Amino acid sequence: MVMTTESPSSPPPGPSAGSVPPRRWWQRPWMAPLGFIAVVFLVYSLPPYLTGDPALSRVPRPAGFSAHYPLLVAHVMFASVAMLTCFLQVWPWFRQRYPVAHRYVGRVYVFGGVLPAGLAGLVIGAGTPFGPVIAVSNVMLALLWLSFTAAGYRMARQRRFVDHRRWMLRSFALTYSIITNRVWGVVVAIVLTPQFETTFKGDVTMFTWTLAGLGGWLGWTVPLLVVEWWLERGEAAKRRARARSRAARPATVHGAYE
């Protein structure tokens, strides 16, 4: 249920008589790289959590939090569902060619992906072993992810498809922020490693917490800002088009036959 472009009073997305035919799948060149990156990320991230062995987890269990590993596994599995279904939802060709499937996949995205993954992420995010800075980031990310997705689903139910698209684009940005989180983590590590003995006094914990905190915050705030810029850019273009249309409209002359 992502990325519809109709007006709030328009019918559900799908082909209609006289409408512009949808673009072919290969006319959206960014979809293939996005799908490839998502698959590679999942192939790398999922296997340790399919074994049921806590020793293989990439996130250490916080002391006194016995439910951490089961919740982490649930979060990873449901988030993987969200990533795969979200890819189909933001694919314009799929949405326009298969509108009924779009709606069903959208329900899976909301109820079989974001909702359980977000709730599990909220708990394990608050109990992260990497310090309070990343804990705050995790909690805010989970709350916004759940809120944006719920708002998008509600807009679709109300047939307000333009608003639906905007909220679901925000949800999409947060769904894939786990990938940008890893990218920022590498960038931050490269920048800060030379300062390990000076700024961080050789303290591994302080260094690790700083990497996690910066990578976590940048991972989701930057994509969300990009989406907001994109949405505002589109709205600004529409406002300019409406202004040009009004300026080009011939003025009505009153009293011409007086």
Coordinates of N, CA, C and O in Angstrom, one line a residue, residues 43-117:
V43 N 20.7 -11.8 2.9 CA 21.6 -13.0 2.8 C 22.7 -13.0 3.9 O 23.1 -14.0 4.5
Y44 N 23.2 -11.8 4.1 CA 24.3 -11.7 5.1 C 23.8 -11.6 6.5 O 24.4 -12.2 7.4
S45 N 22.6 -11.0 6.7 CA 22.2 -10.8 8.1 C 21.4 -11.9 8.7 O 21.4 -12.1 9.9
L46 N 20.6 -12.6 7.9 CA 19.7 -13.6 8.4 C 20.3 -14.9 9.0 O 19.8 -15.4 10.0
P47 N 21.3 -15.5 8.3 CA 21.7 -16.9 8.7 C 22.0 -17.0 10.2 O 21.6 -18.0 10.8
P48 N 22.7 -16.1 10.8 CA 23.0 -16.3 12.3 C 21.8 -16.5 13.1 O 21.8 -17.2 14.2
Y49 N 20.6 -15.9 12.7 CA 19.4 -15.9 13.5 C 18.5 -17.1 13.1 O 17.4 -17.3 13.8
L50 N 18.9 -17.8 12.1 CA 18.1 -19.0 11.7 C 18.5 -20.2 12.5 O 17.8 -21.3 12.4
T51 N 19.6 -20.2 13.2 CA 20.2 -21.3 13.9 C 19.6 -21.5 15.3 O 19.6 -22.6 15.8
G52 N 19.1 -20.4 15.8 CA 18.6 -20.5 17.2 C 19.7 -20.5 18.3 O 19.4 -20.7 19.4
D53 N 20.9 -20.2 17.8 CA 22.0 -20.2 18.8 C 22.4 -18.8 19.2 O 22.9 -18.0 18.3
P54 N 22.2 -18.4 20.4 CA 22.5 -17.0 20.9 C 23.9 -16.7 20.7 O 24.3 -15.5 20.6
A55 N 24.8 -17.7 20.7 CA 26.3 -17.4 20.6 C 26.6 -16.8 19.2 O 27.6 -16.1 19.0
L56 N 25.7 -17.0 18.2 CA 26.0 -16.5 16.9 C 25.4 -15.1 16.6 O 25.6 -14.5 15.6
S57 N 24.7 -14.6 17.6 CA 24.0 -13.3 17.5 C 25.1 -12.2 17.3 O 26.1 -12.2 18.0
R58 N 24.8 -11.2 16.5 CA 25.8 -10.1 16.3 C 25.5 -9.0 17.3 O 26.3 -8.1 17.4
V59 N 24.5 -9.2 18.1 CA 24.2 -8.2 19.2 C 24.3 -8.9 20.5 O 23.5 -9.8 20.8
P60 N 25.2 -8.6 21.4 CA 25.3 -9.2 22.7 C 24.1 -9.0 23.5 O 23.5 -8.0 23.5
R61 N 23.8 -10.0 24.3 CA 22.6 -9.9 25.2 C 22.9 -9.1 26.4 O 23.9 -9.3 27.1
P62 N 22.1 -8.0 26.7 CA 22.3 -7.2 27.9 C 22.1 -8.1 29.2 O 21.3 -9.0 29.2
A63 N 22.9 -7.8 30.2 CA 22.8 -8.5 31.4 C 21.4 -8.4 32.0 O 20.8 -7.3 32.1
G64 N 20.8 -9.5 32.5 CA 19.5 -9.5 33.1 C 18.4 -9.4 32.1 O 17.2 -9.2 32.6
F65 N 18.6 -9.6 30.9 CA 17.5 -9.4 29.9 C 17.4 -10.7 29.1 O 17.9 -10.9 28.0
S66 N 16.8 -11.7 29.7 CA 16.8 -13.1 29.1 C 15.9 -13.2 27.9 O 16.2 -14.0 27.0
A67 N 15.0 -12.3 27.7 CA 14.1 -12.3 26.5 C 14.7 -11.6 25.3 O 14.1 -11.5 24.3
H68 N 15.9 -11.1 25.5 CA 16.5 -10.3 24.4 C 16.7 -11.1 23.2 O 16.3 -10.6 22.1
Y69 N 17.3 -12.3 23.2 CA 17.5 -13.0 22.0 C 16.3 -13.4 21.3 O 16.2 -13.2 20.0
P70 N 15.3 -14.0 22.0 CA 14.0 -14.3 21.2 C 13.4 -13.1 20.6 O 12.9 -13.2 19.4
L71 N 13.4 -12.0 21.2 CA 12.8 -10.8 20.7 C 13.7 -10.3 19.5 O 13.1 -9.8 18.5
L72 N 15.0 -10.4 19.6 CA 15.9 -10.0 18.5 C 15.6 -10.9 17.3 O 15.5 -10.3 16.2
V73 N 15.5 -12.2 17.5 CA 15.2 -13.1 16.3 C 13.9 -12.7 15.7 O 13.7 -12.6 14.5
A74 N 12.8 -12.5 16.5 CA 11.5 -12.1 16.0 C 11.6 -10.8 15.2 O 11.1 -10.6 14.1
H75 N 12.4 -9.8 15.8 CA 12.5 -8.5 15.1 C 13.2 -8.7 13.7 O 12.8 -8.1 12.7
V76 N 14.3 -9.5 13.7 CA 15.0 -9.7 12.4 C 14.1 -10.4 11.4 O 14.1 -10.0 10.2
M77 N 13.3 -11.4 11.8 CA 12.5 -12.1 10.9 C 11.4 -11.2 10.3 O 11.1 -11.2 9.1
F78 N 10.7 -10.6 11.2 CA 9.6 -9.7 10.7 C 10.1 -8.5 9.9 O 9.4 -8.1 9.0
A79 N 11.2 -8.0 10.3 CA 11.8 -6.9 9.6 C 12.2 -7.3 8.2 O 12.1 -6.5 7.2
S80 N 12.6 -8.6 8.0 CA 12.9 -9.1 6.7 C 11.7 -9.2 5.8 O 11.8 -8.9 4.6
V81 N 10.6 -9.6 6.4 CA 9.3 -9.6 5.7 C 9.0 -8.1 5.2 O 8.5 -7.9 4.1
A82 N 9.2 -7.2 6.2 CA 8.9 -5.8 5.8 C 9.8 -5.3 4.7 O 9.3 -4.6 3.8
M83 N 11.0 -5.7 4.7 CA 11.9 -5.2 3.6 C 11.5 -5.8 2.3 O 11.5 -5.0 1.3
L84 N 11.2 -7.1 2.2 CA 10.8 -7.7 0.9 C 9.5 -7.2 0.4 O 9.4 -6.9 -0.8
T85 N 8.5 -7.1 1.3 CA 7.2 -6.6 0.8 C 7.3 -5.1 0.5 O 6.6 -4.6 -0.4
C86 N 8.1 -4.3 1.2 CA 8.2 -2.9 0.9 C 8.8 -2.7 -0.4 O 8.4 -1.7 -1.1
F87 N 9.7 -3.5 -0.8 CA 10.3 -3.4 -2.2 C 9.2 -3.5 -3.2 O 9.1 -2.7 -4.2
L88 N 8.3 -4.5 -3.1 CA 7.2 -4.6 -4.0 C 6.3 -3.4 -4.0 O 5.8 -3.0 -5.0
Q89 N 6.1 -2.9 -2.8 CA 5.1 -1.8 -2.7 C 5.6 -0.5 -3.3 O 4.8 0.3 -3.8
V90 N 6.9 -0.2 -3.3 CA 7.5 1.0 -3.9 C 7.8 0.8 -5.4 O 8.3 1.7 -6.0
W91 N 7.6 -0.4 -5.9 CA 7.8 -0.6 -7.3 C 6.6 -0.2 -8.1 O 5.6 -0.8 -8.1
P92 N 6.7 1.0 -8.8 CA 5.6 1.5 -9.6 C 5.0 0.5 -10.6 O 3.7 0.4 -10.7
W93 N 5.8 -0.2 -11.3 CA 5.3 -1.2 -12.3 C 4.4 -2.2 -11.6 O 3.3 -2.5 -12.1
F94 N 4.9 -2.8 -10.5 CA 4.1 -3.8 -9.8 C 2.8 -3.2 -9.2 O 1.7 -3.8 -9.4
R95 N 2.8 -2.0 -8.7 CA 1.7 -1.4 -8.1 C 0.6 -1.1 -9.2 O -0.6 -1.3 -9.0
Q96 N 1.0 -0.6 -10.4 CA 0.1 -0.3 -11.4 C -0.4 -1.5 -12.2 O -1.5 -1.6 -12.6
R97 N 0.5 -2.5 -12.3 CA 0.1 -3.7 -13.1 C -0.7 -4.7 -12.3 O -1.6 -5.3 -12.8
Y98 N -0.5 -4.7 -11.0 CA -1.2 -5.7 -10.1 C -1.8 -4.9 -8.9 O -1.3 -5.1 -7.8
P99 N -2.8 -4.1 -9.1 CA -3.3 -3.3 -7.9 C -3.9 -4.1 -6.8 O -3.8 -3.8 -5.6
V100 N -4.5 -5.3 -7.1 CA -5.1 -6.1 -6.1 C -4.0 -6.8 -5.3 O -4.0 -6.8 -4.0
A101 N -2.9 -7.3 -5.9 CA -1.8 -7.8 -5.2 C -1.1 -6.7 -4.4 O -0.6 -7.0 -3.3
H102 N -1.1 -5.5 -4.9 CA -0.5 -4.4 -4.2 C -1.2 -4.2 -2.8 O -0.5 -4.0 -1.8
R103 N -2.5 -4.3 -2.8 CA -3.2 -4.2 -1.6 C -3.0 -5.3 -0.6 O -2.8 -5.1 0.6
Y104 N -2.9 -6.5 -1.1 CA -2.7 -7.7 -0.2 C -1.3 -7.7 0.3 O -1.1 -7.9 1.5
V105 N -0.3 -7.4 -0.5 CA 1.1 -7.3 -0.1 C 1.2 -6.2 0.9 O 2.0 -6.3 1.9
G106 N 0.5 -5.1 0.7 CA 0.5 -4.0 1.7 C 0.1 -4.4 3.1 O 0.6 -4.0 4.1
R107 N -1.0 -5.3 3.1 CA -1.4 -5.7 4.4 C -0.4 -6.6 5.1 O -0.2 -6.6 6.3
V108 N 0.3 -7.4 4.3 CA 1.4 -8.2 4.8 C 2.5 -7.3 5.4 O 3.1 -7.6 6.5
Y109 N 2.8 -6.3 4.6 CA 3.8 -5.3 5.1 C 3.5 -4.7 6.4 O 4.3 -4.6 7.3
V110 N 2.2 -4.3 6.6 CA 1.8 -3.6 7.8 C 1.7 -4.6 9.0 O 2.4 -4.4 10.0
F111 N 1.0 -5.7 8.8 CA 0.6 -6.6 9.9 C 1.6 -7.8 10.1 O 1.7 -8.3 11.2
G112 N 2.3 -8.2 9.0 CA 3.2 -9.3 9.1 C 4.7 -8.8 9.1 O 5.6 -9.6 9.2
G113 N 4.9 -7.5 9.0 CA 6.2 -7.0 8.9 C 6.5 -5.9 9.9 O 7.1 -6.1 11.0
V114 N 6.0 -4.7 9.6 CA 6.3 -3.5 10.5 C 5.7 -3.6 11.9 O 6.4 -3.3 12.8
L115 N 4.5 -4.0 12.0 CA 3.9 -4.1 13.4 C 4.6 -5.0 14.3 O 5.1 -4.5 15.4
P116 N 4.8 -6.2 14.0 CA 5.6 -7.1 15.0 C 7.0 -6.7 15.1 O 7.6 -6.7 16.2
A117 N 7.6 -6.3 13.9 CA 9.1 -5.9 14.0 C 9.3 -4.7 14.8 O 10.2 -4.5 15.6

